[in-house]
Amino acid sequence: MSENRMSVWRALYGWIDQPKRTLRYVIEDPRWPLWLAPALAIVIALIAVTVVSAPSASELARVQAEQQLEAQMGSISGEQAEQVERTVETFTSPLFIAATGIALGILGLVLTWLFRGGVLFFISYLFGTDSRYVQA
C-alpha cells in the first residue's frame, strides 16, 4: 500500500476498514485528497440525514410557526398576515430546511476541524514538538 498511490476512494474505504494502516500511509504521503476522504464521508452522511429528515422537520417548523402566529394575529392587519404566511411557507419548506441544514452542517464541519486542528497544534507546541498546523 505504501508503494502505490492511494486514490481518494481507496482512502475512504481504508479510513473505515483499516484506519491505522491508512493513517500511517497518509502521514507518509500527506496529500489533501486523502485527508478529504473522511470529510467526504461525513458530508455524504450529512446530506442523506438532512434530506431524509427535511419533510418532518418542515412540518414541525410549520406547526410551531402557525401556533406563534395565532397568538399574534390580533395585532397585525390582513395584508401583513398574508405576507407573514407567505414568509412562513418559504422558510418552512422542505427545500429551505434541507438546504440550510446542509450548508450549516458543512460550515460546522469546517469550523470544527479548524478549531480541533488549532487545539492539537497548540498542545503539541506546548510539549515542544516541531510540527506544522497542517499536520495537526
C-alpha positions as protocol buffer text, in pm:
chain_id: "A"
residue {
  index: 1
  type: MET
  ca { x: 0 y: 0 z: 0 }
}
residue {
  index: 2
  type: SER
  ca { x: 287 y: 242 z: 69 }
}
residue {
  index: 3
  type: GLU
  ca { x: 437 y: 183 z: -277 }
}
residue {
  index: 4
  type: ASN
  ca { x: 122 y: 255 z: -476 }
}
residue {
  index: 5
  type: ARG
  ca { x: -52 y: 590 z: -475 }
}
residue {
  index: 6
  type: MET
  ca { x: -377 y: 566 z: -289 }
}
residue {
  index: 7
  type: SER
  ca { x: -687 y: 710 z: -455 }
}
residue {
  index: 8
  type: VAL
  ca { x: -950 y: 907 z: -266 }
}
residue {
  index: 9
  type: TRP
  ca { x: -1199 y: 623 z: -290 }
}
residue {
  index: 10
  type: ARG
  ca { x: -943 y: 371 z: -162 }
}
residue {
  index: 11
  type: ALA
  ca { x: -859 y: 608 z: 122 }
}
residue {
  index: 12
  type: LEU
  ca { x: -1228 y: 647 z: 202 }
}
residue {
  index: 13
  type: TYR
  ca { x: -1265 y: 272 z: 225 }
}
residue {
  index: 14
  type: GLY
  ca { x: -937 y: 249 z: 416 }
}
residue {
  index: 15
  type: TRP
  ca { x: -1045 y: 504 z: 679 }
}
residue {
  index: 16
  type: ILE
  ca { x: -1336 y: 272 z: 759 }
}
residue {
  index: 17
  type: ASP
  ca { x: -1180 y: -71 z: 704 }
}
residue {
  index: 18
  type: GLN
  ca { x: -815 y: -24 z: 807 }
}
residue {
  index: 19
  type: PRO
  ca { x: -780 y: 316 z: 978 }
}
residue {
  index: 20
  type: LYS
  ca { x: -437 y: 252 z: 1134 }
}
residue {
  index: 21
  type: ARG
  ca { x: -280 y: 145 z: 807 }
}
residue {
  index: 22
  type: THR
  ca { x: -447 y: 427 z: 611 }
}
residue {
  index: 23
  type: LEU
  ca { x: -340 y: 689 z: 865 }
}
residue {
  index: 24
  type: ARG
  ca { x: 17 y: 561 z: 850 }
}
residue {
  index: 25
  type: TYR
  ca { x: 11 y: 593 z: 470 }
}
residue {
  index: 26
  type: VAL
  ca { x: -141 y: 941 z: 483 }
}
residue {
  index: 27
  type: ILE
  ca { x: 122 y: 1060 z: 731 }
}
residue {
  index: 28
  type: GLU
  ca { x: 397 y: 935 z: 497 }
}
residue {
  index: 29
  type: ASP
  ca { x: 234 y: 1086 z: 186 }
}
residue {
  index: 30
  type: PRO
  ca { x: 28 y: 1387 z: 304 }
}
residue {
  index: 31
  type: ARG
  ca { x: -192 y: 1484 z: 11 }
}
residue {
  index: 32
  type: TRP
  ca { x: -508 y: 1688 z: 59 }
}
residue {
  index: 33
  type: PRO
  ca { x: -738 y: 1447 z: -124 }
}
residue {
  index: 34
  type: LEU
  ca { x: -652 y: 1170 z: 120 }
}
residue {
  index: 35
  type: TRP
  ca { x: -740 y: 1391 z: 416 }
}
residue {
  index: 36
  type: LEU
  ca { x: -1058 y: 1498 z: 246 }
}
residue {
  index: 37
  type: ALA
  ca { x: -1184 y: 1140 z: 215 }
}
residue {
  index: 38
  type: PRO
  ca { x: -1323 y: 1135 z: 573 }
}
residue {
  index: 39
  type: ALA
  ca { x: -1477 y: 1477 z: 513 }
}
residue {
  index: 40
  type: LEU
  ca { x: -1644 y: 1338 z: 201 }
}
residue {
  index: 41
  type: ALA
  ca { x: -1792 y: 1051 z: 404 }
}
residue {
  index: 42
  type: ILE
  ca { x: -1922 y: 1295 z: 666 }
}
residue {
  index: 43
  type: VAL
  ca { x: -2072 y: 1525 z: 402 }
}
residue {
  index: 44
  type: ILE
  ca { x: -2244 y: 1234 z: 227 }
}
residue {
  index: 45
  type: ALA
  ca { x: -2391 y: 1117 z: 559 }
}
residue {
  index: 46
  type: LEU
  ca { x: -2494 y: 1473 z: 646 }
}
residue {
  index: 47
  type: ILE
  ca { x: -2673 y: 1517 z: 314 }
}
residue {
  index: 48
  type: ALA
  ca { x: -2852 y: 1183 z: 347 }
}
residue {
  index: 49
  type: VAL
  ca { x: -2972 y: 1252 z: 701 }
}
residue {
  index: 50
  type: THR
  ca { x: -3078 y: 1608 z: 619 }
}
residue {
  index: 51
  type: VAL
  ca { x: -3270 y: 1510 z: 305 }
}
residue {
  index: 52
  type: VAL
  ca { x: -3449 y: 1226 z: 485 }
}
residue {
  index: 53
  type: SER
  ca { x: -3543 y: 1437 z: 788 }
}
residue {
  index: 54
  type: ALA
  ca { x: -3632 y: 1759 z: 599 }
}
residue {
  index: 55
  type: PRO
  ca { x: -4004 y: 1680 z: 542 }
}
residue {
  index: 56
  type: SER
  ca { x: -4073 y: 1604 z: 908 }
}
residue {
  index: 57
  type: ALA
  ca { x: -3862 y: 1899 z: 1025 }
}
residue {
  index: 58
  type: SER
  ca { x: -4053 y: 2121 z: 782 }
}
residue {
  index: 59
  type: GLU
  ca { x: -4387 y: 2004 z: 915 }
}
residue {
  index: 60
  type: LEU
  ca { x: -4278 y: 2060 z: 1274 }
}
residue {
  index: 61
  type: ALA
  ca { x: -4149 y: 2410 z: 1192 }
}
residue {
  index: 62
  type: ARG
  ca { x: -4472 y: 2495 z: 1011 }
}
residue {
  index: 63
  type: VAL
  ca { x: -4688 y: 2383 z: 1306 }
}
residue {
  index: 64
  type: GLN
  ca { x: -4478 y: 2581 z: 1553 }
}
residue {
  index: 65
  type: ALA
  ca { x: -4485 y: 2892 z: 1332 }
}
residue {
  index: 66
  type: GLU
  ca { x: -4863 y: 2867 z: 1295 }
}
residue {
  index: 67
  type: GLN
  ca { x: -4903 y: 2841 z: 1673 }
}
residue {
  index: 68
  type: GLN
  ca { x: -4694 y: 3153 z: 1722 }
}
residue {
  index: 69
  type: LEU
  ca { x: -4884 y: 3338 z: 1451 }
}
residue {
  index: 70
  type: GLU
  ca { x: -5223 y: 3253 z: 1601 }
}
residue {
  index: 71
  type: ALA
  ca { x: -5117 y: 3418 z: 1925 }
}
residue {
  index: 72
  type: GLN
  ca { x: -5015 y: 3737 z: 1741 }
}
residue {
  index: 73
  type: MET
  ca { x: -5280 y: 3757 z: 1468 }
}
residue {
  index: 74
  type: GLY
  ca { x: -5492 y: 4010 z: 1657 }
}
residue {
  index: 75
  type: SER
  ca { x: -5219 y: 4273 z: 1645 }
}
residue {
  index: 76
  type: ILE
  ca { x: -5148 y: 4270 z: 1268 }
}
residue {
  index: 77
  type: SER
  ca { x: -5357 y: 4371 z: 967 }
}
residue {
  index: 78
  type: GLY
  ca { x: -5487 y: 4137 z: 694 }
}
residue {
  index: 79
  type: GLU
  ca { x: -5220 y: 4235 z: 440 }
}
residue {
  index: 80
  type: GLN
  ca { x: -4944 y: 4185 z: 694 }
}
residue {
  index: 81
  type: ALA
  ca { x: -5093 y: 3848 z: 789 }
}
residue {
  index: 82
  type: GLU
  ca { x: -5080 y: 3733 z: 424 }
}
residue {
  index: 83
  type: GLN
  ca { x: -4719 y: 3848 z: 393 }
}
residue {
  index: 84
  type: VAL
  ca { x: -4628 y: 3667 z: 714 }
}
residue {
  index: 85
  type: GLU
  ca { x: -4797 y: 3348 z: 591 }
}
residue {
  index: 86
  type: ARG
  ca { x: -4603 y: 3361 z: 261 }
}
residue {
  index: 87
  type: THR
  ca { x: -4280 y: 3412 z: 457 }
}
residue {
  index: 88
  type: VAL
  ca { x: -4361 y: 3120 z: 685 }
}
residue {
  index: 89
  type: GLU
  ca { x: -4433 y: 2899 z: 384 }
}
residue {
  index: 90
  type: THR
  ca { x: -4097 y: 2991 z: 232 }
}
residue {
  index: 91
  type: PHE
  ca { x: -3891 y: 2939 z: 546 }
}
residue {
  index: 92
  type: THR
  ca { x: -4063 y: 2617 z: 648 }
}
residue {
  index: 93
  type: SER
  ca { x: -4048 y: 2446 z: 309 }
}
residue {
  index: 94
  type: PRO
  ca { x: -3860 y: 2115 z: 299 }
}
residue {
  index: 95
  type: LEU
  ca { x: -3621 y: 2251 z: 35 }
}
residue {
  index: 96
  type: PHE
  ca { x: -3525 y: 2551 z: 251 }
}
residue {
  index: 97
  type: ILE
  ca { x: -3488 y: 2333 z: 562 }
}
residue {
  index: 98
  type: ALA
  ca { x: -3268 y: 2082 z: 373 }
}
residue {
  index: 99
  type: ALA
  ca { x: -3053 y: 2347 z: 205 }
}
residue {
  index: 100
  type: THR
  ca { x: -3000 y: 2533 z: 532 }
}
residue {
  index: 101
  type: GLY
  ca { x: -2919 y: 2211 z: 719 }
}
residue {
  index: 102
  type: ILE
  ca { x: -2665 y: 2102 z: 459 }
}
residue {
  index: 103
  type: ALA
  ca { x: -2497 y: 2443 z: 435 }
}
residue {
  index: 104
  type: LEU
  ca { x: -2474 y: 2490 z: 812 }
}
residue {
  index: 105
  type: GLY
  ca { x: -2361 y: 2130 z: 860 }
}
residue {
  index: 106
  type: ILE
  ca { x: -2073 y: 2172 z: 614 }
}
residue {
  index: 107
  type: LEU
  ca { x: -1979 y: 2507 z: 769 }
}
residue {
  index: 108
  type: GLY
  ca { x: -1985 y: 2344 z: 1113 }
}
residue {
  index: 109
  type: LEU
  ca { x: -1765 y: 2061 z: 988 }
}
residue {
  index: 110
  type: VAL
  ca { x: -1504 y: 2301 z: 851 }
}
residue {
  index: 111
  type: LEU
  ca { x: -1502 y: 2522 z: 1161 }
}
residue {
  index: 112
  type: THR
  ca { x: -1486 y: 2222 z: 1393 }
}
residue {
  index: 113
  type: TRP
  ca { x: -1190 y: 2072 z: 1207 }
}
residue {
  index: 114
  type: LEU
  ca { x: -1007 y: 2407 z: 1206 }
}
residue {
  index: 115
  type: PHE
  ca { x: -1069 y: 2453 z: 1579 }
}
residue {
  index: 116
  type: ARG
  ca { x: -965 y: 2098 z: 1669 }
}
residue {
  index: 117
  type: GLY
  ca { x: -656 y: 2128 z: 1449 }
}
residue {
  index: 118
  type: GLY
  ca { x: -566 y: 2451 z: 1628 }
}
residue {
  index: 119
  type: VAL
  ca { x: -609 y: 2291 z: 1969 }
}
residue {
  index: 120
  type: LEU
  ca { x: -393 y: 1993 z: 1870 }
}
residue {
  index: 121
  type: PHE
  ca { x: -131 y: 2225 z: 1720 }
}
residue {
  index: 122
  type: PHE
  ca { x: -104 y: 2438 z: 2034 }
}
residue {
  index: 123
  type: ILE
  ca { x: -96 y: 2135 z: 2263 }
}
residue {
  index: 124
  type: SER
  ca { x: 184 y: 1982 z: 2058 }
}
residue {
  index: 125
  type: TYR
  ca { x: 362 y: 2320 z: 2056 }
}
residue {
  index: 126
  type: LEU
  ca { x: 343 y: 2334 z: 2436 }
}
residue {
  index: 127
  type: PHE
  ca { x: 501 y: 1989 z: 2457 }
}
residue {
  index: 128
  type: GLY
  ca { x: 788 y: 2105 z: 2236 }
}
residue {
  index: 129
  type: THR
  ca { x: 723 y: 1923 z: 1912 }
}
residue {
  index: 130
  type: ASP
  ca { x: 821 y: 2086 z: 1588 }
}
residue {
  index: 131
  type: SER
  ca { x: 510 y: 2032 z: 1378 }
}
residue {
  index: 132
  type: ARG
  ca { x: 310 y: 2244 z: 1139 }
}
residue {
  index: 133
  type: TYR
  ca { x: -57 y: 2334 z: 1171 }
}
residue {
  index: 134
  type: VAL
  ca { x: -141 y: 2124 z: 864 }
}
residue {
  index: 135
  type: GLN
  ca { x: -6 y: 1812 z: 1036 }
}
residue {
  index: 136
  type: ALA
  ca { x: -235 y: 1871 z: 1334 }
}
